[in-house]
PDB file of C-alpha atoms in Angstrom:
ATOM      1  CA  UNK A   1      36.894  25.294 -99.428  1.00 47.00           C
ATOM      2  CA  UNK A   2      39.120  24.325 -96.329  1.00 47.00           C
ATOM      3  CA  UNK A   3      37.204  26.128 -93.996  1.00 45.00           C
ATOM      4  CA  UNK A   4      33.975  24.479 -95.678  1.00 43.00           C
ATOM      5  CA  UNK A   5      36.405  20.950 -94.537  1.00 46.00           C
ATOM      6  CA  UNK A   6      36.995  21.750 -91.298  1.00 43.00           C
ATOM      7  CA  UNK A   7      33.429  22.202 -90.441  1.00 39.00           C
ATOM      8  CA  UNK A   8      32.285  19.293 -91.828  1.00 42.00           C
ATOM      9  CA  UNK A   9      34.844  17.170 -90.393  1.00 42.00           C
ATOM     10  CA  UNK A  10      34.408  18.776 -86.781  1.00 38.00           C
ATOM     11  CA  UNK A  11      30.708  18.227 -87.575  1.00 41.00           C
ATOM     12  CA  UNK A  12      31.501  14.637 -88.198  1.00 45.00           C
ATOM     13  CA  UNK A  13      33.077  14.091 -85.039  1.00 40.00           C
ATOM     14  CA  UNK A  14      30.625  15.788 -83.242  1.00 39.00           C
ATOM     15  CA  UNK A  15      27.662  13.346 -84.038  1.00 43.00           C
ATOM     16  CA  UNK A  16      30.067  10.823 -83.963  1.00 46.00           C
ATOM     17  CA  UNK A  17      30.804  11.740 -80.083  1.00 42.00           C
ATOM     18  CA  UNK A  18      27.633  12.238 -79.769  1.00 41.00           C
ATOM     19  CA  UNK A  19      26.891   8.568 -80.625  1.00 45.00           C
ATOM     20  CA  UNK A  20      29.616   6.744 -78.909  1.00 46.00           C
ATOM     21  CA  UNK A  21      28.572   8.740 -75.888  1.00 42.00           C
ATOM     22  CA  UNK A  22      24.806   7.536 -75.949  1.00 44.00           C
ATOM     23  CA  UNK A  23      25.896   4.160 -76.848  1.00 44.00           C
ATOM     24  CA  UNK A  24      28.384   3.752 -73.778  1.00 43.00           C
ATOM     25  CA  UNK A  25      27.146   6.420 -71.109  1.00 44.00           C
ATOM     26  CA  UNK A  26      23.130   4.898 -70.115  1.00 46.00           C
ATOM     27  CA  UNK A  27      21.822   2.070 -68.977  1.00 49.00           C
ATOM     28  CA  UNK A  28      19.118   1.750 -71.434  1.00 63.00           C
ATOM     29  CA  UNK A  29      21.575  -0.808 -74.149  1.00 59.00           C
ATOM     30  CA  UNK A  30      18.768  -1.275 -76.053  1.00 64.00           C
ATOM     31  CA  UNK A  31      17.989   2.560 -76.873  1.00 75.00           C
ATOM     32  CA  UNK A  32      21.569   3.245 -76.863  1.00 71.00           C
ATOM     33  CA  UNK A  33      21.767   0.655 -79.766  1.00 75.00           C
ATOM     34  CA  UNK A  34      18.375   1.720 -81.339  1.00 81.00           C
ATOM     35  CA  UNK A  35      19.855   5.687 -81.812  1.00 88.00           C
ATOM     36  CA  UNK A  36      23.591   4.031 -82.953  1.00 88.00           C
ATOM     37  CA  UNK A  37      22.022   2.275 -85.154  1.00 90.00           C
ATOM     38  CA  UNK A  38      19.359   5.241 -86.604  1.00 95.00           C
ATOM     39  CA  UNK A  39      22.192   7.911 -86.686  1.00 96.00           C
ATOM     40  CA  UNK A  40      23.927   5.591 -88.661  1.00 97.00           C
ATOM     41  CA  UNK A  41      21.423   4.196 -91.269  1.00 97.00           C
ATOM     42  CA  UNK A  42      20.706   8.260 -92.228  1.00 98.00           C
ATOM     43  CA  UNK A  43      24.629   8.446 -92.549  1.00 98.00           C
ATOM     44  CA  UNK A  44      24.281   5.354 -94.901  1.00 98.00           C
ATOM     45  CA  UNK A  45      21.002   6.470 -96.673  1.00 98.00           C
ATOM     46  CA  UNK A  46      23.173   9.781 -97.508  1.00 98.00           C
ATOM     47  CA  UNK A  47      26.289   7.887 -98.375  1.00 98.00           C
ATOM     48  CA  UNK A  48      24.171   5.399-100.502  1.00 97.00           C
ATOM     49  CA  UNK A  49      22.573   8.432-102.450  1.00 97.00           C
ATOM     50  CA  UNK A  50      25.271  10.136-102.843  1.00 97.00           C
ATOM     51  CA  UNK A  51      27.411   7.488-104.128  1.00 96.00           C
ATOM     52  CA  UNK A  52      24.963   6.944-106.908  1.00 96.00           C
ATOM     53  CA  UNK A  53      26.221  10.589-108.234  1.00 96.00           C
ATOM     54  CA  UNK A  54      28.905  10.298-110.451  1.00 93.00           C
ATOM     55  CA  UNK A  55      31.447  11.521-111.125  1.00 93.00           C
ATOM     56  CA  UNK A  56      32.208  12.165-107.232  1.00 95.00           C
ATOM     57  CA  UNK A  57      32.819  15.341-106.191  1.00 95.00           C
ATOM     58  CA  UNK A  58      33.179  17.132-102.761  1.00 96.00           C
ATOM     59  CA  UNK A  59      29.678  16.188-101.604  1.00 97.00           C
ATOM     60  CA  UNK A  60      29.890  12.604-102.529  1.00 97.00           C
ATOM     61  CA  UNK A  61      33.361  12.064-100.521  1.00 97.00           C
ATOM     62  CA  UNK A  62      32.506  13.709 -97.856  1.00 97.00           C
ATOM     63  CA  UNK A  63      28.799  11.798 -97.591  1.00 97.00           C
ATOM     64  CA  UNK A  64      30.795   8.294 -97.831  1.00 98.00           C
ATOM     65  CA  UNK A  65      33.481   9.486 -95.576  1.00 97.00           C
ATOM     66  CA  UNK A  66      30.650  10.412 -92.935  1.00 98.00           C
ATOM     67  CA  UNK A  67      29.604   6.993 -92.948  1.00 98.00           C
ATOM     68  CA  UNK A  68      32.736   5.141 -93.394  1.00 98.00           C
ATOM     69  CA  UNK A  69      34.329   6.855 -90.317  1.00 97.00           C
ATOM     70  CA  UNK A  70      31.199   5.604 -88.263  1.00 96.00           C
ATOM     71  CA  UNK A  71      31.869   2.347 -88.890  1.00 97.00           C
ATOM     72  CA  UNK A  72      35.200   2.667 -88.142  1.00 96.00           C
ATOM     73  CA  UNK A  73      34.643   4.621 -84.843  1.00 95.00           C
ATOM     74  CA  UNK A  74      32.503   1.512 -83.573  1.00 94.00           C
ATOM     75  CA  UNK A  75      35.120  -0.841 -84.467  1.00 94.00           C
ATOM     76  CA  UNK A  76      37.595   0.906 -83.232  1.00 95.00           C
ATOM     77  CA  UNK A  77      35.908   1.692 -79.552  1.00 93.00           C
ATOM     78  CA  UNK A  78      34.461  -2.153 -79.752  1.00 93.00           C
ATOM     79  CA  UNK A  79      38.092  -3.639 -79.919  1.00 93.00           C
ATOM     80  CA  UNK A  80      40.025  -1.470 -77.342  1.00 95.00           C
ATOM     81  CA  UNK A  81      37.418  -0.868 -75.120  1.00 93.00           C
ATOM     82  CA  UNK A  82      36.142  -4.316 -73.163  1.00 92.00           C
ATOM     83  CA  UNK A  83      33.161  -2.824 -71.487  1.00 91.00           C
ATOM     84  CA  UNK A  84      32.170  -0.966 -74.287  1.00 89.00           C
ATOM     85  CA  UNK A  85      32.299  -4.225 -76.222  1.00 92.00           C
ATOM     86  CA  UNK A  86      30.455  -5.752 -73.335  1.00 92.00           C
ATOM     87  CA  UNK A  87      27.450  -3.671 -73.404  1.00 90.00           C
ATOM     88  CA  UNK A  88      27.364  -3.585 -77.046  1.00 91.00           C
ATOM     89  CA  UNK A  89      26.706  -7.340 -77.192  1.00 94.00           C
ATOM     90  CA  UNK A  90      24.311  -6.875 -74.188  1.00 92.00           C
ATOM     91  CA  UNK A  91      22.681  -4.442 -76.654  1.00 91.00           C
ATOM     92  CA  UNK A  92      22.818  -6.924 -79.319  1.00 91.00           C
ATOM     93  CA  UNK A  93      21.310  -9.806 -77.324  1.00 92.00           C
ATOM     94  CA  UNK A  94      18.227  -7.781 -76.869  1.00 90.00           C
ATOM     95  CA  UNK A  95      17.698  -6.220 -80.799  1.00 89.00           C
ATOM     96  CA  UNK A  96      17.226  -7.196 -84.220  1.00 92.00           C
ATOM     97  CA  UNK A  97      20.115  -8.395 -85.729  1.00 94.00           C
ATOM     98  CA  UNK A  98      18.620  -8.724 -88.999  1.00 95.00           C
ATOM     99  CA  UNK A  99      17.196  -5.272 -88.983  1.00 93.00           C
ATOM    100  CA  UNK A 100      20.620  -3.649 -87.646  1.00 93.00           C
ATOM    101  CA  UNK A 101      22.538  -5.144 -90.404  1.00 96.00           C
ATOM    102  CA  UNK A 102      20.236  -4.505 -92.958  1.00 96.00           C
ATOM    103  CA  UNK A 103      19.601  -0.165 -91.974  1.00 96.00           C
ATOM    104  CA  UNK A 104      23.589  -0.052 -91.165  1.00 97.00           C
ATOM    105  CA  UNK A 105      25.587  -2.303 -93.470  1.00 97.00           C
ATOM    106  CA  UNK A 106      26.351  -1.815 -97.037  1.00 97.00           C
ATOM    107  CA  UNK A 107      26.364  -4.968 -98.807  1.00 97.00           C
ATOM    108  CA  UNK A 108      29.470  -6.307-100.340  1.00 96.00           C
ATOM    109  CA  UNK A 109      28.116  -5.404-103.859  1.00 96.00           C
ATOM    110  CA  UNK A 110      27.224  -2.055-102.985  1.00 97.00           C
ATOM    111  CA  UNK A 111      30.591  -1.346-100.892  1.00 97.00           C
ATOM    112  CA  UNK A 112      32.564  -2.745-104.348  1.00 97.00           C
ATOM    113  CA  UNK A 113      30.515  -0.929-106.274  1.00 96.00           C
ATOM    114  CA  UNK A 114      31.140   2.317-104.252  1.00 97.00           C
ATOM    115  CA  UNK A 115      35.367   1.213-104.189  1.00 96.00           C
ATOM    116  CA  UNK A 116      35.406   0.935-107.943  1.00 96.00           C
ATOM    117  CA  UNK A 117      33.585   4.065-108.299  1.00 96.00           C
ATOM    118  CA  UNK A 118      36.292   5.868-105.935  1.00 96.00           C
ATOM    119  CA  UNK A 119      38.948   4.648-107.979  1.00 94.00           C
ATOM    120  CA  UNK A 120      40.547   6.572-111.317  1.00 92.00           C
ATOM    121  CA  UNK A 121      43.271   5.892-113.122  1.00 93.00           C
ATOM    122  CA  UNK A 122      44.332   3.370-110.287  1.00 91.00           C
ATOM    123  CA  UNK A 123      44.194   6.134-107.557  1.00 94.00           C
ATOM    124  CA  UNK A 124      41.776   5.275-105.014  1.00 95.00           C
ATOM    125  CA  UNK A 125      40.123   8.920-104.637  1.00 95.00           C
ATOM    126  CA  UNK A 126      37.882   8.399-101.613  1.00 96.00           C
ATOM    127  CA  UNK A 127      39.036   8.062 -97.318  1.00 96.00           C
ATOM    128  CA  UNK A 128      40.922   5.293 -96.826  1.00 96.00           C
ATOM    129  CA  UNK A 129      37.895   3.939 -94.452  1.00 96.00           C
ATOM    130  CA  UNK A 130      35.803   2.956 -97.438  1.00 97.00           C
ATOM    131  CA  UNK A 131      38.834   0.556 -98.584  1.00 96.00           C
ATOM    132  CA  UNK A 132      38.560  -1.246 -94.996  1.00 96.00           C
ATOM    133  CA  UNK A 133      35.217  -1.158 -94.562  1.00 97.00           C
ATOM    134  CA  UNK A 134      35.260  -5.266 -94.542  1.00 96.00           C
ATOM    135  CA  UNK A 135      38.113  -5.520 -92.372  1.00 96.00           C
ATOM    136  CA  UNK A 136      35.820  -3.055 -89.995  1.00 96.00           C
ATOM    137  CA  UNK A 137      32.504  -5.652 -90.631  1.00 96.00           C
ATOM    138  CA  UNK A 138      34.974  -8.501 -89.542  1.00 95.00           C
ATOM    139  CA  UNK A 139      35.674  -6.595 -86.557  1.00 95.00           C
ATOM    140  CA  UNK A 140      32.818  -6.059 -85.274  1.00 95.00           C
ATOM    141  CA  UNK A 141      31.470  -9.666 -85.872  1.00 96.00           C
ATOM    142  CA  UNK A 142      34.822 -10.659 -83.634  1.00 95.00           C
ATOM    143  CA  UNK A 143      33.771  -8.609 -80.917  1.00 95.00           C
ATOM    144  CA  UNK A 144      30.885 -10.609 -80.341  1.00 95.00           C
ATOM    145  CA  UNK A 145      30.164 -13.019 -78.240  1.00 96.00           C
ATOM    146  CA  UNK A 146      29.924 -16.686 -79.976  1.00 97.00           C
ATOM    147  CA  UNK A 147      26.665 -16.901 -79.423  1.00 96.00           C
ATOM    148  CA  UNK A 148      25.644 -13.318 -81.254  1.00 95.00           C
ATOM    149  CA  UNK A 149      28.420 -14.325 -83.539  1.00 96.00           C
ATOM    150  CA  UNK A 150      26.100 -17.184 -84.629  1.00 96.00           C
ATOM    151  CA  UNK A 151      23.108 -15.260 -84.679  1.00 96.00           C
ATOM    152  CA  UNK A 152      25.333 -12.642 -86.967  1.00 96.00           C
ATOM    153  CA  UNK A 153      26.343 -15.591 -89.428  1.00 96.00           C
ATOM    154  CA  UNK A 154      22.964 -16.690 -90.196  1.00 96.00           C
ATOM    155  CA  UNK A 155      21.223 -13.622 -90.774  1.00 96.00           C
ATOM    156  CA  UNK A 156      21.162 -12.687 -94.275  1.00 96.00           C
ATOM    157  CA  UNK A 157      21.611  -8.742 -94.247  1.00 96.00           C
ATOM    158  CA  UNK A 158      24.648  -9.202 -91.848  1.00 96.00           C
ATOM    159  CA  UNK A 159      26.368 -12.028 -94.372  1.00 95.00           C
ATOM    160  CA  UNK A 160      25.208 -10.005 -97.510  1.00 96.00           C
ATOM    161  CA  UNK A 161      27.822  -7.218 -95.756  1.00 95.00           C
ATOM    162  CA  UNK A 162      30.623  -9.818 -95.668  1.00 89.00           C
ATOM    163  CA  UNK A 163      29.987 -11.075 -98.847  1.00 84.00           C
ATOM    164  CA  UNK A 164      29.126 -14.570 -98.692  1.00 59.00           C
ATOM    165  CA  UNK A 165      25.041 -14.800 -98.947  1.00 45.00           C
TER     166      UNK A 165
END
């Protein structure tokens, strides 16, 4: 069962590498977006089917953590990285903001839904990056600019993700 871990979670952080890597290494923004952003809504098409399955179970944690971590991992590389952050809103500028937030967010009903789901007998069961997922939405809204901050706050699927529609 560890070793079964261990690959998964070296697996995890090789796609999620592998994205980071495409995002911040070409000049293409826009594909560099368009891949983040389909590696990611697979990772959330998994985590949304497998968090459907209850009770979890090794599968479902590890689908959720998958995705969770991804999230984070943007976040993360968005707010200590200021050329990263840079070309990511230069990526931004240039996309779909409505169709991003829709094929990579969860909404704020499905992430509570998937929180009270991880939780038993007031022990939360699943990584700790589902919990923060909407401290990790809220970052990456602040890394915007203001003016793709504005376009992020009136776009439905991106508010649906914070919670206030």
């Amino acid at each position: 069962m560890k070793k079964l871990k261990r690959t998964w979670h070296v697996f995890g952080l090789l796609v999620s590498l592998t994205t980071l890597s495409g995002i911040s290494g070409c000049d293409d923004e826009g594909q560099d977006i368009q891949n983040w952003v389909e590696n990611t809504s697979k990772l959330r098409a998994t985590a949304k089917e497998q968090g459907n399955i209850v009770p979890y179970q090794q599968q479902q944690y590890q689908a959720l953590k998958a995705y969770f971590v991804e999230i984070n991992e943007i976040a993360l590389a968005l707010e200590n990285d200021a050329n990263f952050a840079l070309r990511f809103n230069n990526a931004v500028a240039k996309a779909d903001i409505n169709v991003i937030c829709a094929k990579v967010l969860f909404t704020r009903s499905e992430w509570q839904d998937l929180v009270e789901r991880c939780t038993r007998n007031n022990f939360f069961l699943c990584a700790e990056e589902v919990r923060a997922f909407p401290d990790m939405v809220g970052t990456l809204r602040g890394r915007l600019v203001p003016e793709q901050q504005m376009r992020f706050d009136q776009t439905p699927s991106c508010q649906a993700a914070l919670g206030s529609n």
